[in-house]
mmCIF file of C-alpha atoms and ligand atoms in Angstrom:
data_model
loop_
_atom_site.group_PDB
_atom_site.id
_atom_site.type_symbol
_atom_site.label_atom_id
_atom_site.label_comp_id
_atom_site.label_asym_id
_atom_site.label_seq_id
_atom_site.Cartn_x
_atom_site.Cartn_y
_atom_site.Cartn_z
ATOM 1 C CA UNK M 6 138.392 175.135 99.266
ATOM 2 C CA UNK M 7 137.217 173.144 96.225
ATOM 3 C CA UNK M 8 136.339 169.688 96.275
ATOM 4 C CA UNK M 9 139.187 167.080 94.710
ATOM 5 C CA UNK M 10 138.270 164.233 92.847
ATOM 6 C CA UNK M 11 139.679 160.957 92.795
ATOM 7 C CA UNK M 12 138.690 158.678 90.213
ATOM 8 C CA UNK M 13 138.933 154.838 91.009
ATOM 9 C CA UNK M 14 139.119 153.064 87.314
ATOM 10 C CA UNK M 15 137.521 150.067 88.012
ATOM 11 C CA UNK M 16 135.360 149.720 84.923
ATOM 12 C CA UNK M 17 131.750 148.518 85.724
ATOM 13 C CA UNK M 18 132.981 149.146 89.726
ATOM 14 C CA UNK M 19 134.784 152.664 89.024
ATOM 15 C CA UNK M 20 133.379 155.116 91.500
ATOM 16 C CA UNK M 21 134.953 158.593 93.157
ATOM 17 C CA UNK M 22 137.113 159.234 96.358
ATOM 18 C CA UNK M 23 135.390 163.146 97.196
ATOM 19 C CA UNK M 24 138.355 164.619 99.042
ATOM 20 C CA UNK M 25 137.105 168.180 100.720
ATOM 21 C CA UNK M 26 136.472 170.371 103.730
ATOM 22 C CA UNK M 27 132.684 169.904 104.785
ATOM 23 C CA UNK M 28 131.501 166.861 102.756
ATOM 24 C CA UNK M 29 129.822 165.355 105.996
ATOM 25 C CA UNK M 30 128.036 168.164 106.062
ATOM 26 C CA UNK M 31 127.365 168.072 102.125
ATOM 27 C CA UNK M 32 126.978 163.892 102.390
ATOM 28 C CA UNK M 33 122.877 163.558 101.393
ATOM 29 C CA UNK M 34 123.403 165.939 98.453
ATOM 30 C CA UNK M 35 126.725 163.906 97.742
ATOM 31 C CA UNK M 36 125.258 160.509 97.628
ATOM 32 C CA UNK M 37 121.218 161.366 96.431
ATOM 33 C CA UNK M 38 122.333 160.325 93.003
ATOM 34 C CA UNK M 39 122.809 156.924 94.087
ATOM 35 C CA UNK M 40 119.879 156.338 96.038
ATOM 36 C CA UNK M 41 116.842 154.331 93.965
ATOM 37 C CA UNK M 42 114.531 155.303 97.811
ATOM 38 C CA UNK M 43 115.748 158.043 99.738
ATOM 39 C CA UNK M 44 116.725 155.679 102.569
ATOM 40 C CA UNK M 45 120.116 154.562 104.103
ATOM 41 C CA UNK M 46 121.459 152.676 106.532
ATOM 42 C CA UNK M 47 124.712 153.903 108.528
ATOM 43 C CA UNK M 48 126.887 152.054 110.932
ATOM 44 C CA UNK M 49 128.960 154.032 113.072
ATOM 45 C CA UNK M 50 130.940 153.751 116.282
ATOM 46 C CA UNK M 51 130.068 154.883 119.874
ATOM 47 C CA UNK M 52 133.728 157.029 119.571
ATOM 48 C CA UNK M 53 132.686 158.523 116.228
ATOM 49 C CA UNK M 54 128.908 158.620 116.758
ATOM 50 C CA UNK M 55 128.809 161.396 119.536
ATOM 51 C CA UNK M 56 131.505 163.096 116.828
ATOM 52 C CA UNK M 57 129.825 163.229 113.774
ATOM 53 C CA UNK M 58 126.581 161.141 113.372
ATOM 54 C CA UNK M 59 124.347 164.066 113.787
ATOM 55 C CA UNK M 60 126.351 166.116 111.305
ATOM 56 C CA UNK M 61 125.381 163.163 108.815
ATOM 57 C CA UNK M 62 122.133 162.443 109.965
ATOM 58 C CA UNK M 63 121.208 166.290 109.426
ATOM 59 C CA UNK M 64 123.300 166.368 105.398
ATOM 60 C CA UNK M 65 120.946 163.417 104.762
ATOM 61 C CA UNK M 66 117.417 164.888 106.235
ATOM 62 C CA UNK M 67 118.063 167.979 104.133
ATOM 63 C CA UNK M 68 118.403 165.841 101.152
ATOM 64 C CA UNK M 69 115.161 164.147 102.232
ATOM 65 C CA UNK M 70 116.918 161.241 102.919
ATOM 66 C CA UNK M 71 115.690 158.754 105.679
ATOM 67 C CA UNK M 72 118.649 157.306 108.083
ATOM 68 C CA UNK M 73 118.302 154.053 110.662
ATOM 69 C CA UNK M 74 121.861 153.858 112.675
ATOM 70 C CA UNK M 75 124.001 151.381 114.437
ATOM 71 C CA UNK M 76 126.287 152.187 116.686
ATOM 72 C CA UNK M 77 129.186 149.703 117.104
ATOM 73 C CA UNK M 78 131.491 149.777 119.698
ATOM 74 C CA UNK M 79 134.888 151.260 118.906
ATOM 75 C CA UNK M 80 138.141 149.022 118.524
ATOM 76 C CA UNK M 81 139.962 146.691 116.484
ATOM 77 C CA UNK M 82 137.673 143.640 118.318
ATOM 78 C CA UNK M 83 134.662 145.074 116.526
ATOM 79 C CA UNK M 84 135.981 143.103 113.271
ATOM 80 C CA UNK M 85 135.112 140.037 114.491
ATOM 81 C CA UNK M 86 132.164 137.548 113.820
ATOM 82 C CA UNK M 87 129.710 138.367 116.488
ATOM 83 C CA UNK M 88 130.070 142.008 115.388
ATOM 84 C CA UNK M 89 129.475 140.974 111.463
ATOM 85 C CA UNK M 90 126.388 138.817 112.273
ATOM 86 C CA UNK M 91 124.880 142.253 114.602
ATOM 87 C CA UNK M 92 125.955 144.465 111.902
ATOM 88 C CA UNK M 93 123.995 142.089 108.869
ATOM 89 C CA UNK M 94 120.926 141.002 111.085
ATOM 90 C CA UNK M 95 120.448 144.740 112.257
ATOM 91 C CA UNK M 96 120.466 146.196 108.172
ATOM 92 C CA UNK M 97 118.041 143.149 107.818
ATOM 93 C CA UNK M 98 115.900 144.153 110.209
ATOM 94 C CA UNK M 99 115.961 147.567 108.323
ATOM 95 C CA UNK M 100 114.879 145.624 105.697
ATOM 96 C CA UNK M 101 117.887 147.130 103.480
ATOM 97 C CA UNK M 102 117.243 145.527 99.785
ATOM 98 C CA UNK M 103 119.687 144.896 97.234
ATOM 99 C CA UNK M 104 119.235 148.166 95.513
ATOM 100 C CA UNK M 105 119.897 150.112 98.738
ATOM 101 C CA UNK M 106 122.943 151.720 99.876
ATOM 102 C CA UNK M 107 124.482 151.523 103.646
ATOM 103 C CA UNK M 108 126.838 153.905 104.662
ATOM 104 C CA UNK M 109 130.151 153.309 106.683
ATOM 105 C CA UNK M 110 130.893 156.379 109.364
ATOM 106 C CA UNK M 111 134.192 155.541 110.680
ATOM 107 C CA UNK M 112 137.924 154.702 110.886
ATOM 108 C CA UNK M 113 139.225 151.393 109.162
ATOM 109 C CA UNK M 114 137.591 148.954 111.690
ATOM 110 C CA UNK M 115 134.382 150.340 110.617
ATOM 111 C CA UNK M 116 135.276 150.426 107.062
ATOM 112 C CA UNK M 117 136.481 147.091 106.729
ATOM 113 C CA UNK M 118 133.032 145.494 108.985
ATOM 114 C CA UNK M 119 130.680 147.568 106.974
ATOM 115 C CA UNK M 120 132.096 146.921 103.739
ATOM 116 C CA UNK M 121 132.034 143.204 104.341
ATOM 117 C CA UNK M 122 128.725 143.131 105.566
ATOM 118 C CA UNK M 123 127.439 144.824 102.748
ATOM 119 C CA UNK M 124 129.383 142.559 100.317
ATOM 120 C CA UNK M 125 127.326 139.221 101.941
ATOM 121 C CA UNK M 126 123.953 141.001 102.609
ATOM 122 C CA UNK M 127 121.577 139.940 100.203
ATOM 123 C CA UNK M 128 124.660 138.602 97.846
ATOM 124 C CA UNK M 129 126.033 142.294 97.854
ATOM 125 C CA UNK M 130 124.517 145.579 98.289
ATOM 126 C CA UNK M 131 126.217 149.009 97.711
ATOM 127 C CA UNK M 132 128.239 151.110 100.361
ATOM 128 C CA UNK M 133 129.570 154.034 100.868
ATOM 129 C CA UNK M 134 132.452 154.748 102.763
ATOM 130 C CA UNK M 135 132.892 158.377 105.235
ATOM 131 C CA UNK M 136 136.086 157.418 106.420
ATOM 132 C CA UNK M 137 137.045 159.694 109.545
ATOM 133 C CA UNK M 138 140.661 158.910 110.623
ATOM 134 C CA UNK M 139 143.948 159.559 108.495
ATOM 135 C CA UNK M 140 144.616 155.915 107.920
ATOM 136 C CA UNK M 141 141.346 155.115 106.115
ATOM 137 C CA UNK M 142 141.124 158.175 104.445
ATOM 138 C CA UNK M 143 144.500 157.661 102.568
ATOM 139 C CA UNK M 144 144.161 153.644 102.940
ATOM 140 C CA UNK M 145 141.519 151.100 103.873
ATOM 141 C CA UNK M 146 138.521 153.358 102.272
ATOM 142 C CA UNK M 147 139.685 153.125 98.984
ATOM 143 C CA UNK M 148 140.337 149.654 97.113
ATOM 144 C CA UNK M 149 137.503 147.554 98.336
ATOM 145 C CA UNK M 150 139.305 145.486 101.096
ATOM 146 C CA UNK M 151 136.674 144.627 103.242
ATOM 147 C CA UNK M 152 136.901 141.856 106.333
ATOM 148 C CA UNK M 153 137.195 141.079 109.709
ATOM 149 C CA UNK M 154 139.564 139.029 111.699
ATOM 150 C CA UNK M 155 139.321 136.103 113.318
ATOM 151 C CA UNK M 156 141.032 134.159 116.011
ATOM 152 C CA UNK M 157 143.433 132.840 113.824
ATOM 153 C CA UNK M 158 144.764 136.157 112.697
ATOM 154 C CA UNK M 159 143.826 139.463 110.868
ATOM 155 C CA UNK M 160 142.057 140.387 108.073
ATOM 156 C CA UNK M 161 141.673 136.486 106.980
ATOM 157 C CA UNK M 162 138.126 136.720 106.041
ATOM 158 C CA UNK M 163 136.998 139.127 103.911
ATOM 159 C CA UNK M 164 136.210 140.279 100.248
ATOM 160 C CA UNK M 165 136.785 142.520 97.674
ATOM 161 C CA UNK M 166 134.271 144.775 97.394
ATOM 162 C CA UNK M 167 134.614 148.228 95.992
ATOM 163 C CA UNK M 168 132.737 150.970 97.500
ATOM 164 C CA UNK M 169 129.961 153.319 95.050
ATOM 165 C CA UNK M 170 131.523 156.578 96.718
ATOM 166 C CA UNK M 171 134.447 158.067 99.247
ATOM 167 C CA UNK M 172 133.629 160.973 100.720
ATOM 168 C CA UNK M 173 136.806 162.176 102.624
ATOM 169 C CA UNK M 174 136.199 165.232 104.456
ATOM 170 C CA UNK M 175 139.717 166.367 105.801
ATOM 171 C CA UNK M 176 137.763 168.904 108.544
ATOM 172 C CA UNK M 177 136.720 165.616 110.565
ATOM 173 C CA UNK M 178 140.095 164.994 111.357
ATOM 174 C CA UNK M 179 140.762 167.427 113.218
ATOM 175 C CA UNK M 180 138.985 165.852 116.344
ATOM 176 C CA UNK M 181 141.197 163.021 115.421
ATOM 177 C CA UNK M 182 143.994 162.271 118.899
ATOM 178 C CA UNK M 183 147.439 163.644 117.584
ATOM 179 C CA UNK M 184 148.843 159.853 118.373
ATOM 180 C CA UNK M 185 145.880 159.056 115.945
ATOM 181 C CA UNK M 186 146.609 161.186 113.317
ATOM 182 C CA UNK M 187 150.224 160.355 113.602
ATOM 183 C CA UNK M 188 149.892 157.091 113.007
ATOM 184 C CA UNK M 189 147.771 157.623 109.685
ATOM 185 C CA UNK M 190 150.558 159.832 108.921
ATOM 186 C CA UNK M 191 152.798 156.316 108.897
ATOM 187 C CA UNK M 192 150.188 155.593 105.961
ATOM 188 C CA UNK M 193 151.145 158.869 103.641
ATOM 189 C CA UNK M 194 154.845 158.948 103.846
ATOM 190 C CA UNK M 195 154.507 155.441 102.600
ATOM 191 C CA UNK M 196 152.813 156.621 99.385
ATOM 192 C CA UNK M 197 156.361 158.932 98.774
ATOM 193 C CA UNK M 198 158.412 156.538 99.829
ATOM 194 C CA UNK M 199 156.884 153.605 97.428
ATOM 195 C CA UNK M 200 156.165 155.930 94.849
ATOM 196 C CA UNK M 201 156.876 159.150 94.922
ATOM 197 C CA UNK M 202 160.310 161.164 95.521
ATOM 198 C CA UNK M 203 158.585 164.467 94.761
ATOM 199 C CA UNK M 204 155.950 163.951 97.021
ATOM 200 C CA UNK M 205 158.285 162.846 99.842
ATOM 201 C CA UNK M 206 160.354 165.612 99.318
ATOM 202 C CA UNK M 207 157.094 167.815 99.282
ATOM 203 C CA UNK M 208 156.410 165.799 102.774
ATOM 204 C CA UNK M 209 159.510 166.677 104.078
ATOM 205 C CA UNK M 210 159.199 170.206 103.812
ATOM 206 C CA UNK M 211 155.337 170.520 104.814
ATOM 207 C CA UNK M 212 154.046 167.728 106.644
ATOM 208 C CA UNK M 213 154.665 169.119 110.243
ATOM 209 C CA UNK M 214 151.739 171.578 109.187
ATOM 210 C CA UNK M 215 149.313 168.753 108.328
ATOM 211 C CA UNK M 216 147.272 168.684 111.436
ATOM 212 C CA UNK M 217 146.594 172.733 111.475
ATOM 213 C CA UNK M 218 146.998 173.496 107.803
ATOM 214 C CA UNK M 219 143.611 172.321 105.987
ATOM 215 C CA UNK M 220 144.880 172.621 102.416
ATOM 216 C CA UNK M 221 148.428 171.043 103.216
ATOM 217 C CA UNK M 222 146.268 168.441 104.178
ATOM 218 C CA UNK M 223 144.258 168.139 101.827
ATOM 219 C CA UNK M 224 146.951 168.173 98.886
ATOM 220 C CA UNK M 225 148.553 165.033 101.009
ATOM 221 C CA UNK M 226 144.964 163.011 101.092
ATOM 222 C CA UNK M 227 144.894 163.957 97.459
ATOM 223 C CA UNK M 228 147.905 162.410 96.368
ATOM 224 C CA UNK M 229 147.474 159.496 98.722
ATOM 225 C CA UNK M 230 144.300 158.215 97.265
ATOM 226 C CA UNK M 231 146.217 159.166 93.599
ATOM 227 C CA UNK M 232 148.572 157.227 93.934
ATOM 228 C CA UNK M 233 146.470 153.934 95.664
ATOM 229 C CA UNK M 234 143.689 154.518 93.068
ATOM 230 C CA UNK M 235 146.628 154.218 90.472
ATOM 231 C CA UNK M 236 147.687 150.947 91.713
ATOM 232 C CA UNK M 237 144.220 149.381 92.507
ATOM 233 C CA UNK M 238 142.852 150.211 88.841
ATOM 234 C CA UNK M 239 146.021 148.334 88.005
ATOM 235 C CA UNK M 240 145.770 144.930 90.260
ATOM 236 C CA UNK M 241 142.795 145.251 92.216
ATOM 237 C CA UNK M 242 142.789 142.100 93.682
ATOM 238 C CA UNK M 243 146.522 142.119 94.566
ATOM 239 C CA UNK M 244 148.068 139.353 91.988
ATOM 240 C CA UNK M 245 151.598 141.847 91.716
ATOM 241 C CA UNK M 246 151.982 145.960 92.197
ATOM 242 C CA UNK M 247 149.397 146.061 94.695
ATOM 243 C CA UNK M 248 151.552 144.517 96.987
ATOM 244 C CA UNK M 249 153.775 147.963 96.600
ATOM 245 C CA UNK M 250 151.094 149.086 99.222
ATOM 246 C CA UNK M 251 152.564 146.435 101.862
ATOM 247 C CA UNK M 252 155.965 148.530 101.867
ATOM 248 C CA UNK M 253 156.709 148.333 105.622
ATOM 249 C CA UNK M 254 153.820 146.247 106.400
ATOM 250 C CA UNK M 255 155.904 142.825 106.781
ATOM 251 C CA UNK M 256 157.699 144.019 109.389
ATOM 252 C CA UNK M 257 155.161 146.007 111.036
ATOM 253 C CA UNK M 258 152.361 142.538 111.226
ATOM 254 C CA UNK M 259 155.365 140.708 112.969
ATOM 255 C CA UNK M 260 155.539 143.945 115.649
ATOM 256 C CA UNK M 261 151.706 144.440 115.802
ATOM 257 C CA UNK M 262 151.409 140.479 116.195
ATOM 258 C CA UNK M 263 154.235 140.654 119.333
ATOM 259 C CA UNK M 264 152.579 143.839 120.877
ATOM 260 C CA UNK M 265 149.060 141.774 120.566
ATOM 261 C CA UNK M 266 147.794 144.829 118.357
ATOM 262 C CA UNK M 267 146.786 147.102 120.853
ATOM 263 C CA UNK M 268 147.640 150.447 122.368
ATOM 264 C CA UNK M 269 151.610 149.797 122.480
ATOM 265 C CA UNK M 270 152.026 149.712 118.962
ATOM 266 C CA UNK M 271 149.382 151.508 116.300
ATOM 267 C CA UNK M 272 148.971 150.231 112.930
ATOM 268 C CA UNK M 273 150.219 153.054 110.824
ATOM 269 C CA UNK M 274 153.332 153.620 113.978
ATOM 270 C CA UNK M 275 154.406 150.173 112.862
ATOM 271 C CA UNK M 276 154.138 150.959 109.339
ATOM 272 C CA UNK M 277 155.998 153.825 109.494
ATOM 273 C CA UNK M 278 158.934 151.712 111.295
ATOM 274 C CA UNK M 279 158.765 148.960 109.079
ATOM 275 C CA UNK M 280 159.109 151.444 106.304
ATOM 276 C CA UNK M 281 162.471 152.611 108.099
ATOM 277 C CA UNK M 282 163.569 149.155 108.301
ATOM 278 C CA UNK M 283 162.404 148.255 104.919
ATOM 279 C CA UNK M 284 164.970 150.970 103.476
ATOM 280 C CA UNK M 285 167.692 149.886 105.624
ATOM 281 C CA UNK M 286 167.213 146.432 104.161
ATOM 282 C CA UNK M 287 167.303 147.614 100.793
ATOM 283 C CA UNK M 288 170.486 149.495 101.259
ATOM 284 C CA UNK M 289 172.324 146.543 103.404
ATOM 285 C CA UNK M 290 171.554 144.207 100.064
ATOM 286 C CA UNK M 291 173.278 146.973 97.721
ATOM 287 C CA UNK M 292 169.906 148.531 96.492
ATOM 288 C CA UNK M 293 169.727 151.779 97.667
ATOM 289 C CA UNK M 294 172.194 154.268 98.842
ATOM 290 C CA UNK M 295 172.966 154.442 102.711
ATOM 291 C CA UNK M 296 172.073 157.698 102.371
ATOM 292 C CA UNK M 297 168.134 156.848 102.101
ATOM 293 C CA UNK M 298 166.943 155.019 105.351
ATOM 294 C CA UNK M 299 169.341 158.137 107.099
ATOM 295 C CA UNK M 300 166.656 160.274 105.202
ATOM 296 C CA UNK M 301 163.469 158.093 106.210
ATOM 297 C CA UNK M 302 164.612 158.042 109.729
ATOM 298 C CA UNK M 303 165.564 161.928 109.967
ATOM 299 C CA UNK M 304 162.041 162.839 108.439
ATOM 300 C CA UNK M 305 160.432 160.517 110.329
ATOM 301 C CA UNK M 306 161.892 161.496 114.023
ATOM 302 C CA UNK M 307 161.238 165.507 112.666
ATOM 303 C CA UNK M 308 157.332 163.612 113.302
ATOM 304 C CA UNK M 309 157.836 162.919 116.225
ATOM 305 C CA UNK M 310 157.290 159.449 115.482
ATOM 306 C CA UNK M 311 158.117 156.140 117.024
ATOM 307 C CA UNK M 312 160.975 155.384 115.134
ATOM 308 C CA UNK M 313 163.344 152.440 116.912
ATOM 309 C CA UNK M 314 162.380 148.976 118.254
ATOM 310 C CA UNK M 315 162.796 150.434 121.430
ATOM 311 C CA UNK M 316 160.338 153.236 120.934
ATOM 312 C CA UNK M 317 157.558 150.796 121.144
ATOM 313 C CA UNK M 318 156.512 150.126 125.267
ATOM 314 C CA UNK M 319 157.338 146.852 126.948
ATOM 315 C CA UNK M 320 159.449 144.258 125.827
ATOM 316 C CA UNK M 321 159.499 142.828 122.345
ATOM 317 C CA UNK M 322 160.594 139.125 120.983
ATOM 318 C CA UNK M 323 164.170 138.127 120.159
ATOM 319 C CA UNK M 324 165.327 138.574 116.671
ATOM 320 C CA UNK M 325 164.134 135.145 115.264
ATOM 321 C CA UNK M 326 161.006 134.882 116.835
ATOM 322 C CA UNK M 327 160.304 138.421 115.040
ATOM 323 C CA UNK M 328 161.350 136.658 112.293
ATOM 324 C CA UNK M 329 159.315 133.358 113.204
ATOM 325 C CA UNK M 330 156.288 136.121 113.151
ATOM 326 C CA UNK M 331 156.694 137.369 110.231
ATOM 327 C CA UNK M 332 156.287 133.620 108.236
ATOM 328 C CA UNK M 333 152.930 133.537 109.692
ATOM 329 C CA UNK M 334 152.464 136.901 107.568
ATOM 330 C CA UNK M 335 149.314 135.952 105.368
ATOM 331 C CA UNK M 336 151.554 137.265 102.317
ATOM 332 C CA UNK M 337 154.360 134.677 102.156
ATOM 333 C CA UNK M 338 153.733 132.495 99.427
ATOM 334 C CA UNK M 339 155.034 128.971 98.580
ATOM 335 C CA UNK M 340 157.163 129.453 102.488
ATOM 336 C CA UNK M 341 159.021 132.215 100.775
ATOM 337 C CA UNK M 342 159.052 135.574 103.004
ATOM 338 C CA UNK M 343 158.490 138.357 100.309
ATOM 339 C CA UNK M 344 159.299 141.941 101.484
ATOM 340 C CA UNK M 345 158.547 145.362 99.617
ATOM 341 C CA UNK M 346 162.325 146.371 99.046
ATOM 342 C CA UNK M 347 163.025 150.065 97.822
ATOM 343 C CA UNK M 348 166.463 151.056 94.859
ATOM 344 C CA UNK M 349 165.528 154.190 96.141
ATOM 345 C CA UNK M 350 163.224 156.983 97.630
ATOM 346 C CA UNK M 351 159.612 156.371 95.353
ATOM 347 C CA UNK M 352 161.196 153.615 93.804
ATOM 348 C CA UNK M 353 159.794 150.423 95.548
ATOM 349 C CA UNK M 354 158.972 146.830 94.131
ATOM 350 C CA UNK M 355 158.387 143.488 95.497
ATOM 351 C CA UNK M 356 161.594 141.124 95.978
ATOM 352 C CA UNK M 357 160.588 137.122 96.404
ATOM 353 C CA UNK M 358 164.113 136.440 97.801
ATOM 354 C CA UNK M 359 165.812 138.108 100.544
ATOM 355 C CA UNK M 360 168.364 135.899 102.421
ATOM 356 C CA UNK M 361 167.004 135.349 105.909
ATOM 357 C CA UNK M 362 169.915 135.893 107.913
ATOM 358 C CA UNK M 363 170.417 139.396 106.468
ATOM 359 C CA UNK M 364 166.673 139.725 107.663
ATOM 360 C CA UNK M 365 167.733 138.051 111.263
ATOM 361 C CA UNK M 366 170.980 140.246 111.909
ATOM 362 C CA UNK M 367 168.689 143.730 111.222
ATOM 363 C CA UNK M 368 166.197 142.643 113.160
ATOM 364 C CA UNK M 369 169.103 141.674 116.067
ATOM 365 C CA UNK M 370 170.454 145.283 115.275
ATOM 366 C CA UNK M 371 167.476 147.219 115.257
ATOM 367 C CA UNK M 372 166.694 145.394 119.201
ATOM 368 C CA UNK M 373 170.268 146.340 119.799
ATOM 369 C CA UNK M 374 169.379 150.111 118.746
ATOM 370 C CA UNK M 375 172.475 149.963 116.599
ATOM 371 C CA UNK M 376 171.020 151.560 113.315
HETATM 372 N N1 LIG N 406 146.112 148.504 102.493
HETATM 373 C C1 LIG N 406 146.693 147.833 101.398
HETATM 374 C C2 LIG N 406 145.762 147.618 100.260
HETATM 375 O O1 LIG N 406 144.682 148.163 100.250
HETATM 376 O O2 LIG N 406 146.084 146.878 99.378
#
């Protein structure tokens, strides 16, 4: 299968998401025409390490490329500072200079570390990102979010810094868990669903195949990264349609934030059921037709994925302190709670105003299972 490529219009920071079957293998070749020394640094996880770092580490020697690598350990409490500092001190200590390039192995969590560290080290160096889950293949790989969390929430220190290459290679993901790839899934169908009717209706039809049919999945990496790269070249730092990206993701920070963002509720699982209650929203207020979130939900169940409140383990918050949750969102501005609202199926935009209480009774119905 041939290589797709993605280009990310950035101007002086425009680089390529490399979306193909084998490009770990292919990765030295793939990145020797950025390298000034025929060096580079990776940091990995000890999930994806035992996975995949050979694979790399063997595309690089037969390039004649040099590797040092650290191996993280796995999770979302990786992102943190003590993490950061062993991640910069250890490329220090490989002396990696400005002109060198460290490489990312990994899902999101590794993305988002790596990509920060490189952005401080030596006042910015350049990275490249191997993203090997779903999620950051279609997401956090491409757009230059980088960051880590810190006790006072997620993903509230950090910079924009765009990587020099993606190299998605949609044959690591089948070692991916299906609840993993799942969730990432929550990532794609957002891309119809903000977007793209054609693409959701394409989704509807094929995406059961995904995880066993290589160039099914490949087409629905491709698009992803299309349509993000579309938006980022457009607002890369987020000032209006980047936001389009958050569809679902207002909801889904208040559920992550009540679940304590761990194994009861995955990132791209809430996604996908703040996307569901992002289109009921839109049709309560008049904008869509009530036929829409019945669509979203039927697709989304034909998944297999968690699709009700009460598909999430455990017990969950009241209505209004969902609500309370989702003010602390790092994306309401001025006090005002802004959502992602939807006139229809790949017809999103961002709406400042949306009446609380309509917010408060769907959230009471959704606990109540009474969508
Ligand atoms: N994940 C949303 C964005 O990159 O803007």
């Amino acid at each position: 299968m041939a290589v797709d490529v993605v280009e990310v219009a950035l101007g002086a920071r425009a680089y390529e998401v490399r979306i193909g079957q084998g490009l770990l293998a292919q990765a030295g070749a793939e990145m020797a025409p950025l390298l000034r020394r025929k060096r580079v640094a990776i940091v990995t996880d000890e999930t994806v390490a035992p996975l995949h770092l050979a694979t790399l580490e063997a595309a690089c020697a037969e390039a004649g490329i040099a590797t040092a690598a650290l191996r993280l350990p796995a999770g979302e409490a990786t992102k943190s500072w003590p993490h950061l500092a062993t991640c910069v001190e250890w490329l220090l200590e490989q002396k990696v200079e400005r002109r060198d390039v460290v490489v990312a192995l990994g899902g999101g969590v590794i993305g988002d570390l790596v990509g920060f560290a490189a952005s401080v080290l030596r006042r910015g160096v350049r990275f490249v990102q191997i993203p090997t889950t779903l999620l950051a293949q279609v997401d956090s790989s491409v757009g230059g979010k980088t960051g880590i969390n810190t006790a006072q929430g997620k993903n509230l220190v950090g910079a924009f810094h765009q990587p020099s290459l993606v190299l998605a290679d949609i044959g690591v993901l089948e070692s991916l868990p299906a609840r993993d790839f799942l969730s990432g899934y929550g990532e794609v169908v957002k891309y119809g669903l903000l977007g793209d009717a054609a693409f959701f209706d394409w989704l509807e039809g094929n995406a059961v195949d995904l995880a066993r049919d290589p160039a099914k999945r490949q087409r629905a990496v491709l698009r992803s990264v299309q349509m993000k790269a579309e938006i980022v070249a457009r607002d890369e730092t987020e000032e209006g349609d980047r936001a389009l990206l958050n569809l679902g993701h207002t909801f889904c920070h208040a559920l992550e934030k009540a679940t304590g963002y761990g194994d009861r509720l995955l990132h791209g699982e809430g996604v996908a059921i703040g996307c569901a209650l992002a289109f009921e929203l839109s049709s309560r207020l008049g904008l869509c037709s009530q036929e829409d979130p019945s669509r979203v939900r039927a697709h989304l169940k034909a998944m297999g994925m968690k699709l009700d409140l009460a598909d999430i383990p455990g017990d969950l918050p009241g209505a209004e302190a969902l609500l309370a949750l989702m003010g602390q969102d790092k994306k309401v501005i001025d006090g005002k709670l802004r959502f992602i609202l939807a006139r229809g199926i790949g017809q999103a935009f961002v709406a400042e105003d949306v009446p609380g209480d309509l917010v408060l009774r769907l959230l009471q119905d959704a606990l109540d299972a009474k969508l």
